[in-house]
PDB file of N, CA and C in Angstrom:
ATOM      1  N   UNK E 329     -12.151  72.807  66.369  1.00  0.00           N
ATOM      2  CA  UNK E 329     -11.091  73.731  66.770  1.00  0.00           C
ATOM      3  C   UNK E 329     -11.399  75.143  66.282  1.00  0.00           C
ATOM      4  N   UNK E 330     -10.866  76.153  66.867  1.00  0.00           N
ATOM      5  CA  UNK E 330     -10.746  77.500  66.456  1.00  0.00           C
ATOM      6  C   UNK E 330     -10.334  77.700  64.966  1.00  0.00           C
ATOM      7  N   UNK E 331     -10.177  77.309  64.051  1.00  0.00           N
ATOM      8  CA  UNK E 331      -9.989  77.502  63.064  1.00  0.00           C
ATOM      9  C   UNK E 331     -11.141  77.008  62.248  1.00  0.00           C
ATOM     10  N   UNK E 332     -11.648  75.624  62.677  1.00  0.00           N
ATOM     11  CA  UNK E 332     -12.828  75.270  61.820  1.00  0.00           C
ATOM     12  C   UNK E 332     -13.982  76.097  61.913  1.00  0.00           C
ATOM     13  N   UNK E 333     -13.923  76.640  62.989  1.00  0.00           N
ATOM     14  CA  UNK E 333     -15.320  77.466  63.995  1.00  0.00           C
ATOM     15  C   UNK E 333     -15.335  79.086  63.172  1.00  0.00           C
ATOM     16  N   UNK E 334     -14.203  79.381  62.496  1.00  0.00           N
ATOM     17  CA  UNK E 334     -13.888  80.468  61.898  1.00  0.00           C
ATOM     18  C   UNK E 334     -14.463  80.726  60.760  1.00  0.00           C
ATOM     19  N   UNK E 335     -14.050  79.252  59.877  1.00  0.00           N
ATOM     20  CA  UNK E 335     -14.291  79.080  59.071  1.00  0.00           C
ATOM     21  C   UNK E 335     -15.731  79.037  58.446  1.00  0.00           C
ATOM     22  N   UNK E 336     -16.502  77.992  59.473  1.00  0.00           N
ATOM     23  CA  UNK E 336     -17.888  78.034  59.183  1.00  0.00           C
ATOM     24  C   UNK E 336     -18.319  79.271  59.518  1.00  0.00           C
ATOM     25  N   UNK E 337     -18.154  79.991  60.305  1.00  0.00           N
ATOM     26  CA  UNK E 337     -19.094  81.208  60.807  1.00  0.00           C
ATOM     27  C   UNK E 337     -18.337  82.074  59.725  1.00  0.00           C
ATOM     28  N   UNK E 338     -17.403  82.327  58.839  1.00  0.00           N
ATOM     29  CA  UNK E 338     -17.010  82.868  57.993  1.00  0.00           C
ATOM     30  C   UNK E 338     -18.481  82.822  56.670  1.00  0.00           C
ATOM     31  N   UNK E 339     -18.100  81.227  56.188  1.00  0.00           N
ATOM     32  CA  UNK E 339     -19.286  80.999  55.555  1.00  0.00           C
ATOM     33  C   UNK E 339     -20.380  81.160  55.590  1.00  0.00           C
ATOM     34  N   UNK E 340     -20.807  81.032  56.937  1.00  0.00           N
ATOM     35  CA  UNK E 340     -22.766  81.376  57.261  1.00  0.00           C
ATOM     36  C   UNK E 340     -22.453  82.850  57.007  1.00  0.00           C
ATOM     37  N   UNK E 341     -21.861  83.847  57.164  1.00  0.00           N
ATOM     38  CA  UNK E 341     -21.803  85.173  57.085  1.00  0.00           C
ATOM     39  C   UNK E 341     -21.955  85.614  55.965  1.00  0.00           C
ATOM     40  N   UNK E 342     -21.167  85.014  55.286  1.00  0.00           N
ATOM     41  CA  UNK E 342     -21.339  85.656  53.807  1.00  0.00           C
ATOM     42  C   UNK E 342     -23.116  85.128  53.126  1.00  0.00           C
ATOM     43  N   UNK E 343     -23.773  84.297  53.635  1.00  0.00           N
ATOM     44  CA  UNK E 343     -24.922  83.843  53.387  1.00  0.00           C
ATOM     45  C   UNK E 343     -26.198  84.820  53.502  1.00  0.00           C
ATOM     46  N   UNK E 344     -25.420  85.360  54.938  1.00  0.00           N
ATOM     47  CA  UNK E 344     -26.705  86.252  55.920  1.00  0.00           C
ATOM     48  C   UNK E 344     -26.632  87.635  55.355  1.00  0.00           C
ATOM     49  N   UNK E 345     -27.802  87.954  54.976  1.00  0.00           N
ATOM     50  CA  UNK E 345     -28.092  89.091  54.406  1.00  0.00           C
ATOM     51  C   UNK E 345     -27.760  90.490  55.913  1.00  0.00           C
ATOM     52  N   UNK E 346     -27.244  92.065  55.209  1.00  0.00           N
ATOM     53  CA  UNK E 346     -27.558  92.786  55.974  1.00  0.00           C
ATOM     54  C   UNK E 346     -28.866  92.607  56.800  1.00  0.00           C
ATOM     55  N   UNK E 347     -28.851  93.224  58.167  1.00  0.00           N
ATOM     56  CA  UNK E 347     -29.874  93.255  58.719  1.00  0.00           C
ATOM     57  C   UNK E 347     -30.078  92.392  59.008  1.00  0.00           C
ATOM     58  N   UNK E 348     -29.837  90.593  59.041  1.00  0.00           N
ATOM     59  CA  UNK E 348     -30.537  90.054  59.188  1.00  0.00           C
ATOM     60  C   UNK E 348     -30.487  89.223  60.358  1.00  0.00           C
ATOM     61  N   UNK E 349     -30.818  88.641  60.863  1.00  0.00           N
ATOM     62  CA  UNK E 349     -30.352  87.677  62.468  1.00  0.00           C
ATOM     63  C   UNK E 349     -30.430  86.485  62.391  1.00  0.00           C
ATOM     64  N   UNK E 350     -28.995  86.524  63.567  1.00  0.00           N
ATOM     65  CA  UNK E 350     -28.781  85.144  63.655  1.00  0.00           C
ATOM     66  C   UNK E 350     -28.480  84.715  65.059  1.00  0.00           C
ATOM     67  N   UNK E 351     -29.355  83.633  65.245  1.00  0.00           N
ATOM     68  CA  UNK E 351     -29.795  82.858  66.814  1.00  0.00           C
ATOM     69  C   UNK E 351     -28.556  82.295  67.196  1.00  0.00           C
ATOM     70  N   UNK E 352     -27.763  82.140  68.255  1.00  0.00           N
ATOM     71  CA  UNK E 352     -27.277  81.783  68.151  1.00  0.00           C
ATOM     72  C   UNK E 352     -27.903  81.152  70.170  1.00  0.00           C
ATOM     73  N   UNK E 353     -27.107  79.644  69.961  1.00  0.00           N
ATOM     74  CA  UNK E 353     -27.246  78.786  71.215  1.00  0.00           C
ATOM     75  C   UNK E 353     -26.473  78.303  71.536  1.00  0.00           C
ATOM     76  N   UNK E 354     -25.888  77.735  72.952  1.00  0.00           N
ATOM     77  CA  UNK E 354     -24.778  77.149  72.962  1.00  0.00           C
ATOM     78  C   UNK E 354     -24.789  77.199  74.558  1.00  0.00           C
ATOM     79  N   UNK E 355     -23.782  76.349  75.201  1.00  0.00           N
ATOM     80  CA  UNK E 355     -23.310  77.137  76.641  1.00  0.00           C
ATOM     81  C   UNK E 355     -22.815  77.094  77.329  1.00  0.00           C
ATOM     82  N   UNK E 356     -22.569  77.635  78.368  1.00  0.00           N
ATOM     83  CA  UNK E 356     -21.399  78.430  78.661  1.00  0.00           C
ATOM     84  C   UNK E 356     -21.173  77.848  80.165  1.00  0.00           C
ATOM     85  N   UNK E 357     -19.934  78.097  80.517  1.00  0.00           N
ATOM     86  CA  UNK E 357     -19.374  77.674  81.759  1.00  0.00           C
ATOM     87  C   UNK E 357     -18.417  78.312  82.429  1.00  0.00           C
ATOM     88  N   UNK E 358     -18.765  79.664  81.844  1.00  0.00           N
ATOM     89  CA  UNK E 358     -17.761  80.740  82.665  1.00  0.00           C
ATOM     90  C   UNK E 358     -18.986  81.698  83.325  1.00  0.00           C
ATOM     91  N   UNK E 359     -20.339  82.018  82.642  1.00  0.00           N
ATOM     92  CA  UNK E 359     -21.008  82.951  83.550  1.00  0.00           C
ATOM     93  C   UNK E 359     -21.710  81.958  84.555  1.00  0.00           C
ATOM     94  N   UNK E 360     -22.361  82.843  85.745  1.00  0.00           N
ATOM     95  CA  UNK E 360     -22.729  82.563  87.274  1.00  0.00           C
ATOM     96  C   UNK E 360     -21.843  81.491  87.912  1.00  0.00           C
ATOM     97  N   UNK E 361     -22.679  81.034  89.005  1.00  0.00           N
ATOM     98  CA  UNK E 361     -21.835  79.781  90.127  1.00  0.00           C
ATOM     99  C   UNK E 361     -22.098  78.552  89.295  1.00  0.00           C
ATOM    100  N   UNK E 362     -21.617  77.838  90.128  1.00  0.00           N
ATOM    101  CA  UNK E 362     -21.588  75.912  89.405  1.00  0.00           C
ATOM    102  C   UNK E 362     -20.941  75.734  88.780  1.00  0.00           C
ATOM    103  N   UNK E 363     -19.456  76.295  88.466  1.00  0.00           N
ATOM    104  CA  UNK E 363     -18.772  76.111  87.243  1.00  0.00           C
ATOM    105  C   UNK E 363     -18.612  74.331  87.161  1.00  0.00           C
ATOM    106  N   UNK E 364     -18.093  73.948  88.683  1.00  0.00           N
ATOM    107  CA  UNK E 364     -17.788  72.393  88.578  1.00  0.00           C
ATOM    108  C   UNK E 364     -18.860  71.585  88.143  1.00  0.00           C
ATOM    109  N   UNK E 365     -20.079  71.728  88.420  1.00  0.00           N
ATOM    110  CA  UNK E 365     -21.180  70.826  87.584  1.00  0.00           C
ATOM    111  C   UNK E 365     -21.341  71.267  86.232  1.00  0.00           C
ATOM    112  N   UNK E 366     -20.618  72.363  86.064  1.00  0.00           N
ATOM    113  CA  UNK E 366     -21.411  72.608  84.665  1.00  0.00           C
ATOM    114  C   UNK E 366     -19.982  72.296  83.557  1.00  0.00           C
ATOM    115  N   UNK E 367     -19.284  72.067  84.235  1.00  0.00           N
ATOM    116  CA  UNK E 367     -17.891  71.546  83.591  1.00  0.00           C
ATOM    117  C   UNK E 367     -18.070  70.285  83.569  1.00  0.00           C
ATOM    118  N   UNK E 368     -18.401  69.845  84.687  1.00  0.00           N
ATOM    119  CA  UNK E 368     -18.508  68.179  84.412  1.00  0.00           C
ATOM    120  C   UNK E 368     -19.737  67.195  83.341  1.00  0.00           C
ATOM    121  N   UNK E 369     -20.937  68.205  83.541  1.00  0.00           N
ATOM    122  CA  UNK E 369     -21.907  68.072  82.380  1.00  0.00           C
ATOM    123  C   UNK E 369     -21.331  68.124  81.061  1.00  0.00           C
ATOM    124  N   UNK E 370     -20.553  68.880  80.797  1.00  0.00           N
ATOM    125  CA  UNK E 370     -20.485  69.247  79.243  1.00  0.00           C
ATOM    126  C   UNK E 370     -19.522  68.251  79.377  1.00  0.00           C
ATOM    127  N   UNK E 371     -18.262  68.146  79.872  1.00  0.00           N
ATOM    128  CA  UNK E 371     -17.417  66.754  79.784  1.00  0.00           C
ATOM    129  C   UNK E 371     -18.336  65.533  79.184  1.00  0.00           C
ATOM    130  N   UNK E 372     -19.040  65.105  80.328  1.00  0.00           N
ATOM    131  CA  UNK E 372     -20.239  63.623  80.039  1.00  0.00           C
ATOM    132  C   UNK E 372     -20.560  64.282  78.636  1.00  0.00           C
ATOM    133  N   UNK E 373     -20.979  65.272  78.336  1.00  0.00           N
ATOM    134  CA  UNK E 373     -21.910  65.159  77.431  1.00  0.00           C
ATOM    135  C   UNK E 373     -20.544  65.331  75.641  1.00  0.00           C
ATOM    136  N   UNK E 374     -19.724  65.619  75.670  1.00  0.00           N
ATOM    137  CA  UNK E 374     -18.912  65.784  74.873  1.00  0.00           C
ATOM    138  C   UNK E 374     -18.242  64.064  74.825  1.00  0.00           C
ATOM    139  N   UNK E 375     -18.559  63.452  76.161  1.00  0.00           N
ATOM    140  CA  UNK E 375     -17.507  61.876  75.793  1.00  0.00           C
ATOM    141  C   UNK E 375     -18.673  61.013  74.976  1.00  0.00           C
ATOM    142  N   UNK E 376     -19.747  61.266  75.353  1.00  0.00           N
ATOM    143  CA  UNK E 376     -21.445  60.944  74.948  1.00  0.00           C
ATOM    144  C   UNK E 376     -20.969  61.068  73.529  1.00  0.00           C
ATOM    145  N   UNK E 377     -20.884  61.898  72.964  1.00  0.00           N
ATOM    146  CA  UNK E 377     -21.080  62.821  71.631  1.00  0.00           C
ATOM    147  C   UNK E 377     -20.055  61.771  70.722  1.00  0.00           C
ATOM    148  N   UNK E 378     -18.596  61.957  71.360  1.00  0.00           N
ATOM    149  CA  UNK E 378     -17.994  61.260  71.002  1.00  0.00           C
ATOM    150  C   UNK E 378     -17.777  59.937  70.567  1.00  0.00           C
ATOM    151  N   UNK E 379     -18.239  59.515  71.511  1.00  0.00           N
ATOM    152  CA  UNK E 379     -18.027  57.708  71.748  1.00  0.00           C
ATOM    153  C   UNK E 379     -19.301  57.541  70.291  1.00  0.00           C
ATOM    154  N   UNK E 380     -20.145  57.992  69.909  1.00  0.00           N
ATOM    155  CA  UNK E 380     -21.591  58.304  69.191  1.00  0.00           C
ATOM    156  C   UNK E 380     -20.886  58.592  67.746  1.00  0.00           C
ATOM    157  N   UNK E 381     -19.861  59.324  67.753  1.00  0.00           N
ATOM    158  CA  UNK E 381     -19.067  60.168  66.780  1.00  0.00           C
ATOM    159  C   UNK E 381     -19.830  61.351  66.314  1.00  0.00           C
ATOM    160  N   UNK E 382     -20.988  61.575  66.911  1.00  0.00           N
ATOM    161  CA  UNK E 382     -21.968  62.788  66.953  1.00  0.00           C
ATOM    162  C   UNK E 382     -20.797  64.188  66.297  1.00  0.00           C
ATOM    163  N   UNK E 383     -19.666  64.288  67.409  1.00  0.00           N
ATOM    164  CA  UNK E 383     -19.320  66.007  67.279  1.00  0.00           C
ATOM    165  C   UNK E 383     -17.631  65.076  67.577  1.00  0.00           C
ATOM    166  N   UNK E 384     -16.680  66.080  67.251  1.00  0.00           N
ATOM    167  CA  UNK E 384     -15.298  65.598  67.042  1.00  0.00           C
ATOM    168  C   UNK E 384     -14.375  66.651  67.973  1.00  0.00           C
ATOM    169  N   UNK E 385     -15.426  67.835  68.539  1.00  0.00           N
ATOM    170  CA  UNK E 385     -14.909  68.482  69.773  1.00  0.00           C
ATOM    171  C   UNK E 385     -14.871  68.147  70.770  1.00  0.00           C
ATOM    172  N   UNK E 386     -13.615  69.190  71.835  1.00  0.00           N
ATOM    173  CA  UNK E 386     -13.634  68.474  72.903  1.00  0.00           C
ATOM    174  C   UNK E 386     -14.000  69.603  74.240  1.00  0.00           C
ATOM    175  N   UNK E 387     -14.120  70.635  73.497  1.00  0.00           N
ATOM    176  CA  UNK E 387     -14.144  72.323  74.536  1.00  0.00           C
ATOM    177  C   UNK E 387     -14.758  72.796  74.066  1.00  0.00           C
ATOM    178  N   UNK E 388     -15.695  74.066  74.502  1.00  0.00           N
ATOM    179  CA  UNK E 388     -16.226  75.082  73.876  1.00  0.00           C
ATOM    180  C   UNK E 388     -15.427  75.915  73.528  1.00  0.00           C
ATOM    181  N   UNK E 389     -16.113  76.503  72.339  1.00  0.00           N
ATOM    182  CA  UNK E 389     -15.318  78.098  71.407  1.00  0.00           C
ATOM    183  C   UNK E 389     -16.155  79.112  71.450  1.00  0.00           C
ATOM    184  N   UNK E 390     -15.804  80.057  72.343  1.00  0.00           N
ATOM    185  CA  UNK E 390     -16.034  81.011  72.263  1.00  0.00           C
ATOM    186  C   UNK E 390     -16.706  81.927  71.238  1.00  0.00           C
ATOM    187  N   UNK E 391     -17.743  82.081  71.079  1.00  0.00           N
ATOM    188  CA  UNK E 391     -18.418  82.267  69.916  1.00  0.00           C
ATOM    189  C   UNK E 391     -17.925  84.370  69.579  1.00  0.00           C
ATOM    190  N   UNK E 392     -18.616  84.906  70.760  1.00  0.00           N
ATOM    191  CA  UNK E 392     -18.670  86.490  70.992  1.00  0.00           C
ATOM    192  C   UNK E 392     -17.388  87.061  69.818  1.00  0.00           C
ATOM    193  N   UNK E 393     -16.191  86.717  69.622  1.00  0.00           N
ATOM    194  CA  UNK E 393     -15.319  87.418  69.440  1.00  0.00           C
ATOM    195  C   UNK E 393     -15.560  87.117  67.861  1.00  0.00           C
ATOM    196  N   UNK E 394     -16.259  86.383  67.359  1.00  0.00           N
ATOM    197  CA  UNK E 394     -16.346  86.169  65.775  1.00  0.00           C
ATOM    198  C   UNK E 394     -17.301  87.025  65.699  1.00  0.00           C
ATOM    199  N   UNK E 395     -18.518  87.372  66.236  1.00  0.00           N
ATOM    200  CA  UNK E 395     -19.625  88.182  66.167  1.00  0.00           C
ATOM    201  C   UNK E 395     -18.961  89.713  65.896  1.00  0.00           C
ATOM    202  N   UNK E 396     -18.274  89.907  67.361  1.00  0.00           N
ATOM    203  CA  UNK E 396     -17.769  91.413  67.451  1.00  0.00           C
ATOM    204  C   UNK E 396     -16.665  91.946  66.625  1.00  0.00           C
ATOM    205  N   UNK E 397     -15.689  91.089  65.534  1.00  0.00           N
ATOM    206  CA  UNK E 397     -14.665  90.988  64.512  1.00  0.00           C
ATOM    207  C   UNK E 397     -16.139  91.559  63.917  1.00  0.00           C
ATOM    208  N   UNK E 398     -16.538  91.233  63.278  1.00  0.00           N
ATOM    209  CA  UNK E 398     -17.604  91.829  62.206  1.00  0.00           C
ATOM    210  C   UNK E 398     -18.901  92.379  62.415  1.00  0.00           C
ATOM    211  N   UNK E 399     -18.737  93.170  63.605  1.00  0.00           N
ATOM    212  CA  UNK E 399     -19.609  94.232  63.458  1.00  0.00           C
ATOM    213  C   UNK E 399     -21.059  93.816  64.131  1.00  0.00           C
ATOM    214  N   UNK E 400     -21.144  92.999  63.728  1.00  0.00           N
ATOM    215  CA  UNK E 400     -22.757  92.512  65.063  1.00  0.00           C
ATOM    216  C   UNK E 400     -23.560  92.864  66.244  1.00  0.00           C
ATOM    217  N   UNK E 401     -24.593  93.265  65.926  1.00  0.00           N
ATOM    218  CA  UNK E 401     -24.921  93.739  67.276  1.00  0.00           C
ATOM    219  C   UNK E 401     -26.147  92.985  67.737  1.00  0.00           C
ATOM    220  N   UNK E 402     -25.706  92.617  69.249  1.00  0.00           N
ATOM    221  CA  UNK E 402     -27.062  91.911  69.917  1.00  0.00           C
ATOM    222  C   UNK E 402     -27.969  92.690  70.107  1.00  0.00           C
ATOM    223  N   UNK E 403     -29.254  91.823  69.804  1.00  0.00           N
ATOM    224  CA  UNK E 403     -30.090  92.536  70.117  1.00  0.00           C
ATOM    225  C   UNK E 403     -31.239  91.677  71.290  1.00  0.00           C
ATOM    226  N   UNK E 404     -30.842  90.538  71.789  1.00  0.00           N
ATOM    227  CA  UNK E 404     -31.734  90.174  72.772  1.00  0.00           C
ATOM    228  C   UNK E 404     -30.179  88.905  73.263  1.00  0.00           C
ATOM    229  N   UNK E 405     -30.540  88.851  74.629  1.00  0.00           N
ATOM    230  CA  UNK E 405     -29.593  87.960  75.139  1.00  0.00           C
ATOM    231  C   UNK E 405     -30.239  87.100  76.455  1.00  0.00           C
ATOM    232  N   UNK E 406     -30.214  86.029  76.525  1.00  0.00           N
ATOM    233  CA  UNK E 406     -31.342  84.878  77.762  1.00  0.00           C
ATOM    234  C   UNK E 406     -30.276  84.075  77.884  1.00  0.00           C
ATOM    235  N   UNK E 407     -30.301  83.633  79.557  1.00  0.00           N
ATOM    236  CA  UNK E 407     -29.638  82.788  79.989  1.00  0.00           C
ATOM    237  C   UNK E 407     -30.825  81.556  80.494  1.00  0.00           C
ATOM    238  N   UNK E 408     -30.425  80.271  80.241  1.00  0.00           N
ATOM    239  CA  UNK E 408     -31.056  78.901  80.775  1.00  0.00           C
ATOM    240  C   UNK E 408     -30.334  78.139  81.706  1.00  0.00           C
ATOM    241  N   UNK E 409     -31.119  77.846  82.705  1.00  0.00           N
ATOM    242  CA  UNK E 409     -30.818  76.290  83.250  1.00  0.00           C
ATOM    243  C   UNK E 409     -29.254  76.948  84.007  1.00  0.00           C
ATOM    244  N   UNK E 410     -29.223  77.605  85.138  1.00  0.00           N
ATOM    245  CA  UNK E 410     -28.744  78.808  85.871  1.00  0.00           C
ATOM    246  C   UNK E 410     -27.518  79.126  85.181  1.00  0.00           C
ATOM    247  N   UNK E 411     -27.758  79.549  84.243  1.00  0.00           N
ATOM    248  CA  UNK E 411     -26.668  80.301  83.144  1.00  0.00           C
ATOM    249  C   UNK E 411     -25.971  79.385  82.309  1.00  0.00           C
ATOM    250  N   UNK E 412     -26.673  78.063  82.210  1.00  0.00           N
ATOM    251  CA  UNK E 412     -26.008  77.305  81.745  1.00  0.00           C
ATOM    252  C   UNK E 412     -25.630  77.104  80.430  1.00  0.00           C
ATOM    253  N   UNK E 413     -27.093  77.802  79.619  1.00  0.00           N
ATOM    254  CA  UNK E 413     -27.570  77.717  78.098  1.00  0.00           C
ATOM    255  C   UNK E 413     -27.272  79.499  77.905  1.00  0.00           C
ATOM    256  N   UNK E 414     -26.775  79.579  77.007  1.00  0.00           N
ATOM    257  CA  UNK E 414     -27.209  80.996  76.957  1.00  0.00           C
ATOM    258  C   UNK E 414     -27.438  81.158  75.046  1.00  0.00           C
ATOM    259  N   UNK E 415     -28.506  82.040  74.922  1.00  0.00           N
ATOM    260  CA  UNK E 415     -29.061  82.064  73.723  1.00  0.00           C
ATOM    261  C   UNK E 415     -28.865  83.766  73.561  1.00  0.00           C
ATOM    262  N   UNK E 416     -28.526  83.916  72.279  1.00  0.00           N
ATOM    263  CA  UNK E 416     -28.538  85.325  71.914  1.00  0.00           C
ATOM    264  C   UNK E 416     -28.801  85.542  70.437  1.00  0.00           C
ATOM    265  N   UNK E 417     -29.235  86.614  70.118  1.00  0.00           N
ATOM    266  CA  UNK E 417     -29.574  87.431  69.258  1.00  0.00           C
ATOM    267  C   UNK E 417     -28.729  87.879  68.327  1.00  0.00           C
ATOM    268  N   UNK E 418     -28.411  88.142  67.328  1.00  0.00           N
ATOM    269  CA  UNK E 418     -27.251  88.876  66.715  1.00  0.00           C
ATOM    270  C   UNK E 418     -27.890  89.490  65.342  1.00  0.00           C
ATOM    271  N   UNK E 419     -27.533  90.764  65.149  1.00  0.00           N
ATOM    272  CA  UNK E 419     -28.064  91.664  64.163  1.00  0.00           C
ATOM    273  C   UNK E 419     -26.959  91.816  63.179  1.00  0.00           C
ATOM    274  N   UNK E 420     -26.763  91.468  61.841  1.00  0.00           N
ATOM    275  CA  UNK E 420     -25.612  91.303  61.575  1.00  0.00           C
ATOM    276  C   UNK E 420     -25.843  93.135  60.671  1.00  0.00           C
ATOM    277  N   UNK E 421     -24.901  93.973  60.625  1.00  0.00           N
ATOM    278  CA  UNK E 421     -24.959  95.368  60.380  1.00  0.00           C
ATOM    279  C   UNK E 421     -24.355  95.403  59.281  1.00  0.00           C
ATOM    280  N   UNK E 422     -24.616  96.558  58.291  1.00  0.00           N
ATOM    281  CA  UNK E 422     -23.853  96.886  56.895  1.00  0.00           C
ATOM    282  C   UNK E 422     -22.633  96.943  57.435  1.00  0.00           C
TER     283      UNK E 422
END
């Protein structure tokens, strides 16, 4: 949930030195077309996860708005697998 997601990226932050970067991966199902396959993938793959007890989520969280709360700046951004993956860069700033 949004609160746990806070929390940890709270913690890795205080870890990460000025200047320093952090990869971040994940993805997404709001940029380009296919939303319905790419909704239904992450579904399968979240009941997968589950049933496994792998991960205890059930949606993606929005990562961007924890980055941009503290100042971060991208510095490289790639989309995979027709926008499906998207990987970015993050420069974390004094």
């Amino acid at each position: 949930n949004q609160d746990h997601a806070e929390l940890v990226f709270d913690k890795l932050n205080i870890l990460l030195k000025n200047n320093g970067k952090w990869f971040l991966v994940d993805f997404s199902v709001i940029r380009g077309g296919g939303k319905w396959w790419k909704s239904l993938l992450l579904k399968s793959m979240y009941l997968f996860f589950r049933l496994f007890k792998i991960v205890s989520v059930s949606k993606l969280i929005e990562m961007k708005p924890y980055f941009q709360k503290r100042n971060y700046l991208i510095i490289d951004e790639r989309f995979y697998y027709k926008n499906f993956i998207e990987a970015t860069v993050y420069l974390k700033q004094k």
